[in-house]
């Protein structure tokens, strides 16, 4: 493959959120060590398709270019992943690029991942520290706990786990694996723990944790290697206990 | 509680799959296995079960209502999934798919089986005894239908036990989930043996 002088992209395009998708083929000059984004940049410089017609440049999203922001996720040769971290030399030709199917398409390869941010709101994936006076330093976190919590904190809301999950689709309201794991992350934090029940109650709302049926694709596909299924099982246990406390009453139900 | 209705329904669905439906399933197959010890043994055991006090109340609350709830919500759960084993061919994804597939087969099988046995007995058209099942299962087509039905139901139960343990947060670590997989395979094999052995007895008298 390294000897090849051009590479071929077959890109699923869509002009606007309402219009029908279509495919367009592009030939791009090959360089050593290209990633998928550098191929897309070539197309942007010279937006001419394989038939030699001038066309609108292909739109895609990106920011960090080092697999930490998640913005550039797309389906590459059938697998959802980050286009910045996917090397052309490791791909079969032609390279097929599609937008992730779980999210509404904005244009070409750009999708709207707002539902992931709504999901983070549903489970209150943050630590409230605002007050009318200085609350002082929070409690310390045991180092061992910090180590596994750090792994969970690597989530970049890229959406790959939602794309792979058979229960995340337009027929179901399931919020997907990422937010479930984030609830665990913030509940593990010594300050975040003070609002643990609010996150657990968020997980129990419609579309919450009960939407998981353990297909466990998420943990296989997460580019950050987040132990999503461990998080989900942990949150299953925690929400069940919270549900009992809510129902029967408990001084620790807050 | 009201605002967590979906969560509550799904947890109830999960619980009912094991208690009482799963317990009933194992009990049902074990009692039927008396057939292997002879016609008289079977008639005695089945007669004992049918003669339990308040049997109709037991049937309604331990069997019919739980299965009805589990099946109705189950069909809905099947409907809202978009299976993707072709793209993501991982073992657990296949189990997820088979859980749904066997759920539907099990529904068809149970409906037929209940119609042919319990309802006919209730209507007074048939009597609960060895020859009722012998009559059904000596027909090779029905034997295969029952074989598939029993294996499908047992698979659904065994794999359901695995996901039950996750849904209730019992098995959390990957290691415990792996061991649970092996344990539920064993459950599948053992309970299948009990069920299939009985079918062979009715069909071939051996
Ligand atoms: C003898 C009858 C049945 C037994 C013993 C049984 C048992 C179970 C068990 C133990 C589970 C696991 C619950 C969990 O994941 O926590 C389950 C799940 C399930 N059952 Fe059944 N079931 C039976 C009949 C049915 C029927 C008739 C249907 C209808 C299609 C059905 C559909 C489902 C579905 C879709 C799930 C997956 C739920 C999920 O993963 O969230 N089941 N069943
Ligand atoms: S959990 Fe992994 S796959 Fe899912 S959004 Fe976060 S980084 Fe992406
Ligand atoms: S551009 Fe940030 S992950 Fe690819």
Short mmCIF file of C-alpha atoms and ligand atoms in Angstrom, two decimals:
data_model
loop_
_atom_site.label_atom_id
_atom_site.label_comp_id
_atom_site.label_asym_id
_atom_site.label_seq_id
_atom_site.Cartn_x
_atom_site.Cartn_y
_atom_site.Cartn_z
CA UNK A 1 0.00 0.00 0.00
CA UNK A 2 2.89 2.35 0.78
CA UNK A 3 3.87 2.30 -2.90
CA UNK A 4 0.50 3.61 -3.98
CA UNK A 5 0.40 7.16 -5.29
CA UNK A 6 -3.25 7.94 -4.68
CA UNK A 7 -5.83 6.85 -2.16
CA UNK A 8 -9.55 6.63 -2.68
CA UNK A 9 -12.21 7.88 -0.33
CA UNK A 10 -15.89 7.04 -0.68
CA UNK A 11 -17.70 9.55 1.47
CA UNK A 12 -21.34 9.56 2.50
CA UNK A 13 -22.38 13.17 2.18
CA UNK A 14 -25.45 15.12 3.11
CA UNK A 15 -25.97 18.77 2.25
CA UNK A 16 -28.18 19.68 5.20
CA UNK A 17 -30.05 18.00 8.06
CA UNK A 18 -33.15 17.42 5.93
CA UNK A 19 -31.69 16.40 2.59
CA UNK A 20 -31.01 12.83 1.45
CA UNK A 21 -27.52 11.35 1.85
CA UNK A 22 -25.47 10.44 -1.22
CA UNK A 23 -22.02 9.00 -1.89
CA UNK A 24 -19.14 10.80 -3.53
CA UNK A 25 -15.75 9.33 -4.45
CA UNK A 26 -12.47 11.22 -4.24
CA UNK A 27 -8.90 10.41 -5.23
CA UNK A 28 -6.30 12.03 -3.05
CA UNK A 29 -2.50 12.07 -3.51
CA UNK A 30 -0.82 9.69 -1.07
CA UNK A 31 1.74 10.81 1.47
CA UNK A 32 3.51 8.77 4.08
CA UNK A 33 1.88 8.52 7.53
CA UNK A 34 -1.36 10.22 6.53
CA UNK A 35 -4.30 10.10 8.88
CA UNK A 36 -7.88 10.26 7.65
CA UNK A 37 -8.11 13.96 8.48
CA UNK A 38 -5.11 14.82 6.32
CA UNK A 39 -6.93 13.08 3.47
CA UNK A 40 -9.99 15.21 4.16
CA UNK A 41 -7.78 18.31 4.18
CA UNK A 42 -6.52 17.39 0.72
CA UNK A 43 -10.12 17.23 -0.47
CA UNK A 44 -10.81 20.61 1.07
CA UNK A 45 -7.83 22.11 -0.80
CA UNK A 46 -8.95 20.62 -4.07
CA UNK A 47 -12.64 19.74 -3.94
CA UNK A 48 -12.83 17.77 -7.17
CA UNK A 49 -14.49 14.35 -7.14
CA UNK A 50 -13.35 11.19 -8.93
CA UNK A 51 -15.35 12.12 -12.02
CA UNK A 52 -13.34 15.35 -12.26
CA UNK A 53 -16.29 17.54 -11.23
CA UNK A 54 -15.82 20.48 -8.92
CA UNK A 55 -17.88 19.96 -5.79
CA UNK A 56 -18.42 21.49 -2.36
CA UNK A 57 -15.60 20.64 0.07
CA UNK A 58 -16.42 17.86 2.52
CA UNK A 59 -17.33 19.09 6.00
CA UNK A 60 -16.10 17.37 9.12
CA UNK A 61 -15.49 18.30 12.73
CA UNK A 62 -12.19 18.31 14.62
CA UNK A 63 -10.38 20.12 17.34
CA UNK A 64 -7.57 18.51 19.32
CA UNK A 65 -6.11 16.25 16.60
CA UNK A 66 -4.79 13.93 19.30
CA UNK A 67 -7.78 11.80 20.29
CA UNK A 68 -8.85 13.69 23.37
CA UNK A 69 -11.79 15.83 22.23
CA UNK A 70 -13.91 13.28 20.37
CA UNK A 71 -15.16 15.81 17.83
CA UNK A 72 -13.76 14.03 14.78
CA UNK A 73 -15.54 10.70 15.35
CA UNK A 74 -17.00 9.09 12.24
CA UNK A 75 -17.59 5.64 10.82
CA UNK A 76 -14.43 4.61 8.96
CA UNK A 77 -14.69 1.39 6.95
CA UNK A 78 -17.66 0.36 9.05
CA UNK A 79 -16.15 1.09 12.45
CA UNK A 80 -16.83 4.22 14.46
CA UNK A 81 -13.58 5.87 15.54
CA UNK A 82 -11.63 9.12 15.61
CA UNK A 83 -10.50 10.24 12.17
CA UNK A 84 -7.49 12.07 13.64
CA UNK A 85 -6.16 8.88 15.19
CA UNK A 86 -6.88 6.58 12.23
CA UNK A 87 -3.90 6.09 9.95
CA UNK A 88 -4.45 5.61 6.25
CA UNK A 89 -1.69 2.99 6.01
CA UNK A 90 -3.67 0.76 8.34
CA UNK A 91 -6.88 0.93 6.31
CA UNK A 92 -8.18 -1.11 3.42
CA UNK A 93 -8.87 0.80 0.21
CA UNK A 94 -11.17 2.34 -0.76
CA UNK A 95 -11.67 4.12 2.53
CA UNK A 96 -15.36 4.58 3.31
CA UNK A 97 -16.30 7.50 5.54
CA UNK A 98 -19.80 7.89 6.94
CA UNK A 99 -21.28 10.03 9.69
CA UNK A 100 -22.18 8.13 12.88
CA UNK A 101 -25.71 6.83 12.42
CA UNK A 102 -26.86 7.32 16.03
CA UNK A 103 -26.78 11.10 15.79
CA UNK A 104 -28.57 13.56 13.52
CA UNK A 105 -26.37 14.71 10.64
CA UNK A 106 -25.66 18.42 10.45
CA UNK A 107 -23.70 18.30 7.23
CA UNK A 108 -21.56 15.60 5.56
CA UNK A 109 -19.54 14.00 8.37
CA UNK A 110 -20.60 16.40 11.10
CA UNK A 111 -23.17 15.07 13.54
CA UNK A 112 -24.97 16.72 16.40
CA UNK A 113 -23.98 15.02 19.67
CA UNK A 114 -26.22 17.19 21.81
CA UNK A 115 -28.04 14.16 23.20
CA UNK A 116 -24.81 13.18 24.94
CA UNK A 117 -24.66 16.51 26.70
CA UNK A 118 -28.34 16.24 27.63
CA UNK A 119 -27.50 12.82 29.08
CA UNK A 120 -24.71 14.35 31.19
CA UNK A 121 -27.25 16.88 32.46
CA UNK A 122 -29.71 14.11 33.29
CA UNK A 123 -27.16 12.41 35.55
CA UNK A 124 -25.72 15.71 36.84
CA UNK A 125 -22.21 14.84 35.71
CA UNK A 126 -20.48 17.68 37.51
CA UNK A 127 -19.53 18.68 41.05
CA UNK A 128 -21.42 21.66 42.46
CA UNK A 129 -18.97 23.78 44.42
CA UNK A 130 -20.53 27.20 44.07
CA UNK A 131 -21.51 28.90 47.30
CA UNK A 132 -21.97 32.34 48.76
CA UNK A 133 -18.72 31.98 50.66
CA UNK A 134 -15.43 30.12 50.26
CA UNK A 135 -16.16 26.51 51.09
CA UNK A 136 -12.51 25.73 51.67
CA UNK A 137 -10.62 22.71 50.41
CA UNK A 138 -12.60 19.54 49.85
CA UNK A 139 -11.86 16.16 51.40
CA UNK A 140 -8.91 14.24 50.02
CA UNK A 141 -9.28 11.33 47.66
CA UNK A 142 -7.52 8.04 48.38
CA UNK A 143 -4.79 7.48 45.80
CA UNK A 144 -6.06 4.04 44.85
CA UNK A 145 -9.49 5.40 44.08
CA UNK A 146 -7.99 8.30 42.18
CA UNK A 147 -6.25 5.85 39.90
CA UNK A 148 -9.37 4.06 38.72
CA UNK A 149 -11.45 7.23 38.71
CA UNK A 150 -8.85 8.79 36.42
CA UNK A 151 -9.54 6.08 33.87
CA UNK A 152 -13.23 7.04 33.87
CA UNK A 153 -12.36 10.70 33.50
CA UNK A 154 -10.80 10.04 30.09
CA UNK A 155 -14.23 10.00 28.44
CA UNK A 156 -14.36 12.58 25.64
CA UNK A 157 -18.06 12.19 24.77
CA UNK A 158 -17.01 10.97 21.35
CA UNK A 159 -20.17 8.90 20.90
CA UNK A 160 -18.50 5.72 19.68
CA UNK A 161 -20.05 3.66 22.48
CA UNK A 162 -23.52 4.99 21.63
CA UNK A 163 -22.96 4.14 17.97
CA UNK A 164 -22.08 0.54 18.90
CA UNK A 165 -24.91 0.02 21.39
CA UNK A 166 -27.92 -1.89 20.00
CA UNK A 167 -30.18 -0.20 22.56
CA UNK A 168 -29.27 3.34 21.50
CA UNK A 169 -31.40 4.14 18.47
CA UNK A 170 -34.37 6.18 17.36
CA UNK A 171 -36.87 3.68 18.78
CA UNK A 172 -35.44 3.84 22.29
CA UNK A 173 -34.83 6.70 24.71
CA UNK A 174 -31.75 5.12 26.30
CA UNK A 175 -29.10 7.77 27.00
CA UNK A 176 -26.21 5.38 26.34
CA UNK A 177 -23.19 4.05 28.23
CA UNK A 178 -20.99 7.17 28.46
CA UNK A 179 -23.18 9.14 30.87
CA UNK A 180 -23.77 6.10 33.09
CA UNK A 181 -20.04 5.83 33.62
CA UNK A 182 -19.73 9.57 34.25
CA UNK A 183 -22.27 9.33 37.06
CA UNK A 184 -19.97 6.74 38.64
CA UNK A 185 -16.96 9.02 38.18
CA UNK A 186 -18.56 11.96 39.95
CA UNK A 187 -20.05 9.78 42.67
CA UNK A 188 -16.54 8.47 43.36
CA UNK A 189 -15.23 11.97 43.95
CA UNK A 190 -15.17 12.87 47.68
CA UNK A 191 -16.94 16.19 47.07
CA UNK A 192 -19.15 14.85 44.29
CA UNK A 193 -20.22 12.08 46.61
CA UNK A 194 -22.21 14.61 48.63
CA UNK A 195 -24.69 14.76 45.74
CA UNK A 196 -24.53 11.06 44.90
CA UNK A 197 -28.24 10.43 45.31
CA UNK A 198 -29.12 13.18 42.83
CA UNK A 199 -27.04 11.47 40.16
CA UNK A 200 -28.51 8.08 41.03
CA UNK A 201 -32.01 9.49 40.76
CA UNK A 202 -31.03 10.95 37.40
CA UNK A 203 -29.91 7.49 36.31
CA UNK A 204 -33.34 6.16 37.28
CA UNK A 205 -35.25 8.65 35.17
CA UNK A 206 -36.75 7.52 31.85
CA UNK A 207 -34.09 6.59 29.32
CA UNK A 208 -31.65 6.03 32.16
CA UNK A 209 -29.70 3.03 33.32
CA UNK A 210 -32.60 0.58 32.88
CA UNK A 211 -32.15 0.98 29.11
CA UNK A 212 -28.98 -1.14 29.30
CA UNK A 213 -29.39 -4.83 28.45
CA UNK A 214 -25.72 -5.79 28.64
CA UNK A 215 -24.77 -6.28 25.02
CA UNK A 216 -21.38 -4.95 26.19
CA UNK A 217 -20.27 -3.61 22.81
CA UNK A 218 -19.43 -0.28 24.44
CA UNK A 219 -16.53 -1.61 26.47
CA UNK A 220 -15.09 -3.27 23.36
CA UNK A 221 -15.17 -0.15 21.20
CA UNK A 222 -14.31 2.70 23.60
CA UNK A 223 -11.11 4.27 22.24
CA UNK A 224 -10.16 5.30 25.78
CA UNK A 225 -10.49 1.80 27.19
CA UNK A 226 -13.00 2.95 29.81
CA UNK A 227 -14.40 -0.01 31.80
CA UNK A 228 -17.96 0.95 30.85
CA UNK A 229 -19.60 -2.36 31.73
CA UNK A 230 -18.02 -2.36 35.18
CA UNK A 231 -19.34 1.16 35.66
CA UNK A 232 -22.80 0.12 34.51
CA UNK A 233 -22.93 -2.86 36.85
CA UNK A 234 -21.69 -0.65 39.70
CA UNK A 235 -24.41 1.91 38.95
CA UNK A 236 -26.99 -0.88 38.69
CA UNK A 237 -26.12 -1.87 42.24
CA UNK A 238 -26.12 1.74 43.45
CA UNK A 239 -29.44 2.67 41.79
CA UNK A 240 -31.15 -0.44 43.13
CA UNK A 241 -30.05 0.41 46.66
CA UNK A 242 -31.10 4.02 46.13
CA UNK A 243 -34.52 2.86 44.89
CA UNK A 244 -35.04 0.83 48.06
CA UNK A 245 -33.97 3.77 50.20
CA UNK A 246 -36.33 6.07 48.31
CA UNK A 247 -39.24 3.72 48.70
CA UNK A 248 -38.84 2.42 52.23
CA UNK A 249 -37.24 5.57 53.52
CA UNK A 250 -33.75 6.05 54.89
CA UNK A 251 -31.77 8.77 56.60
CA UNK A 252 -29.17 8.12 53.92
CA UNK A 253 -31.57 8.60 51.02
CA UNK A 254 -30.61 12.27 50.51
CA UNK B 1 -41.55 6.22 42.72
CA UNK B 2 -43.97 7.37 40.05
CA UNK B 3 -41.35 9.35 38.18
CA UNK B 4 -39.16 6.26 37.98
CA UNK B 5 -41.81 4.06 36.39
CA UNK B 6 -39.64 2.83 33.52
CA UNK B 7 -36.81 1.91 35.86
CA UNK B 8 -39.24 0.14 38.14
CA UNK B 9 -40.86 -1.83 35.27
CA UNK B 10 -37.51 -2.97 33.95
CA UNK B 11 -36.32 -4.10 37.35
CA UNK B 12 -39.59 -5.93 37.89
CA UNK B 13 -39.22 -7.56 34.46
CA UNK B 14 -35.76 -8.73 35.43
CA UNK B 15 -36.84 -10.01 38.82
CA UNK B 16 -39.88 -11.85 37.46
CA UNK B 17 -37.68 -13.62 34.91
CA UNK B 18 -35.96 -15.39 37.80
CA UNK B 19 -38.51 -15.24 40.60
CA UNK B 20 -40.99 -16.75 40.04
CA UNK B 21 -40.79 -17.64 36.32
CA UNK B 22 -37.31 -19.13 36.33
CA UNK B 23 -37.96 -21.04 39.53
CA UNK B 24 -41.20 -22.34 38.07
CA UNK B 25 -39.44 -23.41 34.87
CA UNK B 26 -36.87 -25.50 36.74
CA UNK B 27 -39.53 -26.97 39.00
CA UNK B 28 -41.74 -27.80 36.00
CA UNK B 29 -38.95 -29.62 34.15
CA UNK B 30 -37.83 -31.49 37.26
CA UNK B 31 -41.35 -32.67 38.09
CA UNK B 32 -41.91 -33.74 34.48
CA UNK B 33 -38.68 -35.71 34.63
CA UNK B 34 -40.56 -38.20 36.84
CA UNK B 35 -41.80 -39.55 33.48
CA UNK B 36 -38.40 -41.15 33.06
CA UNK B 37 -39.12 -43.36 36.10
CA UNK B 38 -42.32 -44.62 34.54
CA UNK B 39 -45.86 -43.65 33.76
CA UNK B 40 -47.05 -44.09 37.31
CA UNK B 41 -44.33 -41.87 38.78
CA UNK B 42 -45.22 -39.11 36.37
CA UNK B 43 -48.94 -39.33 37.03
CA UNK B 44 -48.31 -39.25 40.76
CA UNK B 45 -46.01 -36.22 40.58
CA UNK B 46 -48.18 -34.27 38.14
CA UNK B 47 -51.26 -35.19 40.15
CA UNK B 48 -49.60 -33.87 43.31
CA UNK B 49 -48.82 -30.54 41.63
CA UNK B 50 -52.34 -30.26 40.20
CA UNK B 51 -53.77 -31.13 43.61
CA UNK B 52 -51.94 -28.38 45.52
CA UNK B 53 -54.31 -26.27 47.62
CA UNK B 54 -55.48 -23.06 45.97
CA UNK B 55 -53.83 -24.28 42.78
CA UNK B 56 -55.64 -21.79 40.55
CA UNK B 57 -54.54 -18.86 42.75
CA UNK B 58 -50.98 -20.20 42.72
CA UNK B 59 -51.09 -20.56 38.96
CA UNK B 60 -52.40 -17.05 38.44
CA UNK B 61 -49.97 -15.26 40.75
CA UNK B 62 -46.89 -17.43 40.37
CA UNK B 63 -47.18 -18.23 36.68
CA UNK B 64 -49.74 -16.49 34.47
CA UNK B 65 -49.49 -12.87 35.61
CA UNK B 66 -45.69 -12.82 35.91
CA UNK B 67 -45.23 -14.43 32.49
CA UNK B 68 -47.80 -12.10 30.96
CA UNK B 69 -46.00 -9.03 32.32
CA UNK B 70 -42.57 -10.36 31.39
CA UNK B 71 -43.70 -11.34 27.89
CA UNK B 72 -45.51 -8.08 27.08
CA UNK B 73 -42.64 -5.89 28.24
CA UNK B 74 -40.23 -8.43 26.71
CA UNK B 75 -41.74 -8.04 23.23
CA UNK B 76 -41.49 -4.28 23.61
CA UNK B 77 -37.82 -4.59 24.64
CA UNK B 78 -37.17 -6.78 21.59
CA UNK B 79 -38.81 -4.15 19.42
CA UNK B 80 -36.70 -1.22 20.63
CA UNK B 81 -33.35 -2.91 20.02
CA UNK B 82 -31.47 -2.54 16.75
CA UNK B 83 -29.38 -5.69 16.59
CA UNK B 84 -25.94 -5.18 15.10
CA UNK B 85 -24.11 -8.50 15.44
CA UNK B 86 -22.93 -8.25 11.85
CA UNK B 87 -20.94 -5.12 12.60
CA UNK B 88 -20.07 -5.91 16.21
CA UNK B 89 -19.71 -9.68 16.42
CA UNK B 90 -18.64 -9.86 20.07
CA UNK B 91 -19.75 -12.77 22.23
CA UNK B 92 -21.99 -10.73 24.55
CA UNK B 93 -23.61 -8.96 21.63
CA UNK B 94 -24.55 -12.36 20.22
CA UNK B 95 -25.97 -13.36 23.60
CA UNK B 96 -27.94 -10.11 23.63
CA UNK B 97 -29.35 -11.00 20.22
CA UNK B 98 -30.09 -14.61 21.19
CA UNK B 99 -31.82 -13.44 24.38
CA UNK B 100 -34.28 -11.59 22.16
CA UNK B 101 -34.53 -14.33 19.55
CA UNK B 102 -35.21 -17.03 22.14
CA UNK B 103 -37.65 -14.72 23.91
CA UNK B 104 -39.87 -14.67 20.82
CA UNK B 105 -39.52 -18.44 20.19
CA UNK B 106 -40.30 -19.06 23.84
CA UNK B 107 -43.41 -16.92 23.61
CA UNK B 108 -44.74 -18.90 20.65
CA UNK B 109 -43.84 -22.19 22.30
CA UNK B 110 -45.39 -21.35 25.67
CA UNK B 111 -48.61 -20.09 24.05
CA UNK B 112 -48.97 -23.31 22.06
CA UNK B 113 -47.97 -25.54 24.95
CA UNK B 114 -50.40 -23.92 27.38
CA UNK B 115 -53.21 -24.06 24.82
CA UNK B 116 -52.59 -27.73 24.11
CA UNK B 117 -52.27 -28.86 27.72
CA UNK B 118 -53.52 -26.60 30.52
CA UNK B 119 -56.37 -25.01 28.58
CA UNK B 120 -57.58 -28.27 27.09
CA UNK B 121 -57.49 -29.82 30.55
CA UNK B 122 -59.37 -26.84 31.93
CA UNK B 123 -62.01 -27.16 29.22
CA UNK B 124 -62.41 -30.80 30.10
CA UNK B 125 -61.24 -31.96 26.67
CA UNK B 126 -58.15 -33.67 28.01
CA UNK B 127 -56.92 -35.25 31.20
CA UNK B 128 -53.62 -34.51 32.88
CA UNK B 129 -51.64 -37.73 32.56
CA UNK B 130 -48.75 -39.47 30.89
CA UNK B 131 -50.66 -40.40 27.75
CA UNK B 132 -51.57 -36.76 27.01
CA UNK B 133 -47.88 -35.91 26.59
CA UNK B 134 -47.14 -39.25 24.95
CA UNK B 135 -49.85 -38.54 22.39
CA UNK B 136 -48.38 -35.14 21.60
CA UNK B 137 -44.72 -36.10 21.51
CA UNK B 138 -44.90 -39.31 19.52
CA UNK B 139 -45.68 -37.07 16.56
CA UNK B 140 -42.16 -36.32 15.22
CA UNK B 141 -43.06 -32.77 14.20
CA UNK B 142 -44.31 -31.99 17.68
CA UNK B 143 -41.25 -33.66 19.17
CA UNK B 144 -39.00 -31.28 17.24
CA UNK B 145 -41.22 -28.32 18.07
CA UNK B 146 -40.98 -29.18 21.75
CA UNK B 147 -37.25 -29.82 21.54
CA UNK B 148 -36.65 -26.38 20.05
CA UNK B 149 -39.12 -24.82 22.47
CA UNK B 150 -37.51 -26.36 25.55
CA UNK B 151 -33.95 -25.55 24.47
CA UNK B 152 -34.96 -22.00 23.61
CA UNK B 153 -36.69 -21.46 26.94
CA UNK B 154 -33.79 -22.91 28.91
CA UNK B 155 -31.27 -20.84 26.99
CA UNK B 156 -33.34 -17.73 27.62
CA UNK B 157 -33.49 -18.55 31.32
CA UNK B 158 -29.79 -19.40 31.68
CA UNK B 159 -28.52 -16.39 29.77
CA UNK B 160 -31.15 -14.31 31.56
CA UNK B 161 -29.64 -15.37 34.87
CA UNK B 162 -26.35 -13.92 33.70
CA UNK B 163 -27.85 -10.55 32.84
CA UNK B 164 -30.00 -10.64 35.97
CA UNK B 165 -26.80 -10.75 38.00
CA UNK B 166 -25.56 -7.65 36.17
CA UNK B 167 -28.90 -5.82 36.33
CA UNK B 168 -28.96 -6.24 40.08
CA UNK B 169 -25.32 -5.26 40.43
CA UNK B 170 -24.22 -8.62 41.82
CA UNK B 171 -21.50 -9.32 39.26
CA UNK B 172 -19.57 -6.11 38.76
CA UNK B 173 -15.99 -7.00 37.90
CA UNK B 174 -15.12 -8.47 34.48
CA UNK B 175 -13.77 -11.52 36.28
CA UNK B 176 -16.98 -12.24 38.16
CA UNK B 177 -18.96 -11.72 34.96
CA UNK B 178 -16.73 -14.23 33.19
CA UNK B 179 -17.25 -16.81 35.92
CA UNK B 180 -20.99 -16.13 35.79
CA UNK B 181 -20.88 -16.86 32.05
CA UNK B 182 -19.35 -20.27 32.73
CA UNK B 183 -21.80 -20.96 35.53
CA UNK B 184 -24.81 -20.09 33.37
CA UNK B 185 -23.51 -22.32 30.56
CA UNK B 186 -23.53 -25.10 33.12
CA UNK B 187 -27.10 -24.19 34.14
CA UNK B 188 -28.08 -24.33 30.47
CA UNK B 189 -26.56 -27.79 30.01
CA UNK B 190 -27.98 -29.31 33.19
CA UNK B 191 -31.51 -27.93 32.85
CA UNK B 192 -31.56 -28.73 29.13
CA UNK B 193 -30.61 -32.30 29.91
CA UNK B 194 -33.47 -32.65 32.37
CA UNK B 195 -35.98 -31.21 29.89
CA UNK B 196 -34.80 -33.06 26.80
CA UNK B 197 -34.46 -36.37 28.64
CA UNK B 198 -38.16 -36.12 29.51
CA UNK B 199 -39.15 -35.35 25.92
CA UNK B 200 -37.28 -38.44 24.72
CA UNK B 201 -39.07 -40.52 27.31
CA UNK B 202 -42.50 -39.38 26.12
CA UNK B 203 -41.64 -39.64 22.44
CA UNK B 204 -39.72 -42.91 22.31
CA UNK B 205 -40.52 -44.55 25.64
CA UNK B 206 -36.84 -44.84 26.50
C1 LIG C 1 -40.24 -19.37 30.74
C2 LIG C 1 -40.29 -18.16 30.34
C3 LIG C 1 -39.25 -17.11 30.59
C4 LIG C 1 -38.24 -17.05 31.51
C5 LIG C 1 -37.86 -18.09 32.53
C6 LIG C 1 -37.56 -15.80 31.32
C7 LIG C 1 -36.48 -15.37 32.06
C8 LIG C 1 -35.79 -14.21 31.84
C9 LIG C 1 -34.71 -13.72 32.64
C10 LIG C 1 -34.15 -14.37 33.88
C11 LIG C 1 -34.26 -12.57 32.08
C12 LIG C 1 -33.11 -11.71 32.55
C13 LIG C 1 -33.54 -10.43 33.15
C14 LIG C 1 -32.43 -9.42 33.20
O1 LIG C 1 -31.79 -9.16 32.18
O2 LIG C 1 -32.19 -8.86 34.26
C15 LIG C 1 -35.05 -12.33 30.92
C16 LIG C 1 -34.86 -11.28 30.08
C17 LIG C 1 -35.62 -11.08 28.95
N1 LIG C 1 -36.76 -11.74 28.59
FE1 LIG C 1 -37.46 -13.42 29.43
N2 LIG C 1 -38.14 -15.12 30.28
C18 LIG C 1 -39.19 -15.90 29.82
C19 LIG C 1 -40.04 -15.59 28.80
C20 LIG C 1 -39.91 -14.51 27.97
C21 LIG C 1 -40.80 -14.20 26.91
C22 LIG C 1 -42.04 -15.00 26.52
C23 LIG C 1 -40.34 -13.07 26.33
C24 LIG C 1 -40.98 -12.35 25.17
C25 LIG C 1 -40.47 -12.12 24.07
C26 LIG C 1 -39.13 -12.66 27.01
C27 LIG C 1 -38.32 -11.58 26.71
C28 LIG C 1 -37.21 -11.19 27.41
C29 LIG C 1 -36.31 -10.13 27.02
C30 LIG C 1 -36.42 -9.26 25.79
C31 LIG C 1 -35.32 -10.05 27.99
C32 LIG C 1 -34.13 -9.12 28.01
C33 LIG C 1 -34.34 -7.97 28.92
C34 LIG C 1 -33.15 -7.12 29.01
O3 LIG C 1 -32.06 -7.57 28.60
O4 LIG C 1 -33.25 -5.99 29.44
N3 LIG C 1 -38.91 -13.57 28.02
N4 LIG C 1 -35.99 -13.34 30.78
S1 LIG C 2 -17.10 6.16 27.03
FE1 LIG C 2 -15.48 5.90 25.47
S2 LIG C 2 -16.62 5.50 23.57
FE2 LIG C 2 -18.10 6.33 25.03
S3 LIG C 2 -18.15 8.54 24.62
FE3 LIG C 2 -16.63 8.23 26.27
S4 LIG C 2 -14.66 7.98 25.21
FE4 LIG C 2 -16.25 7.74 23.64
S1 LIG C 3 -9.85 15.89 16.67
FE1 LIG C 3 -10.08 15.56 18.83
S2 LIG C 3 -10.35 13.42 18.89
FE2 LIG C 3 -9.90 13.72 16.81
#
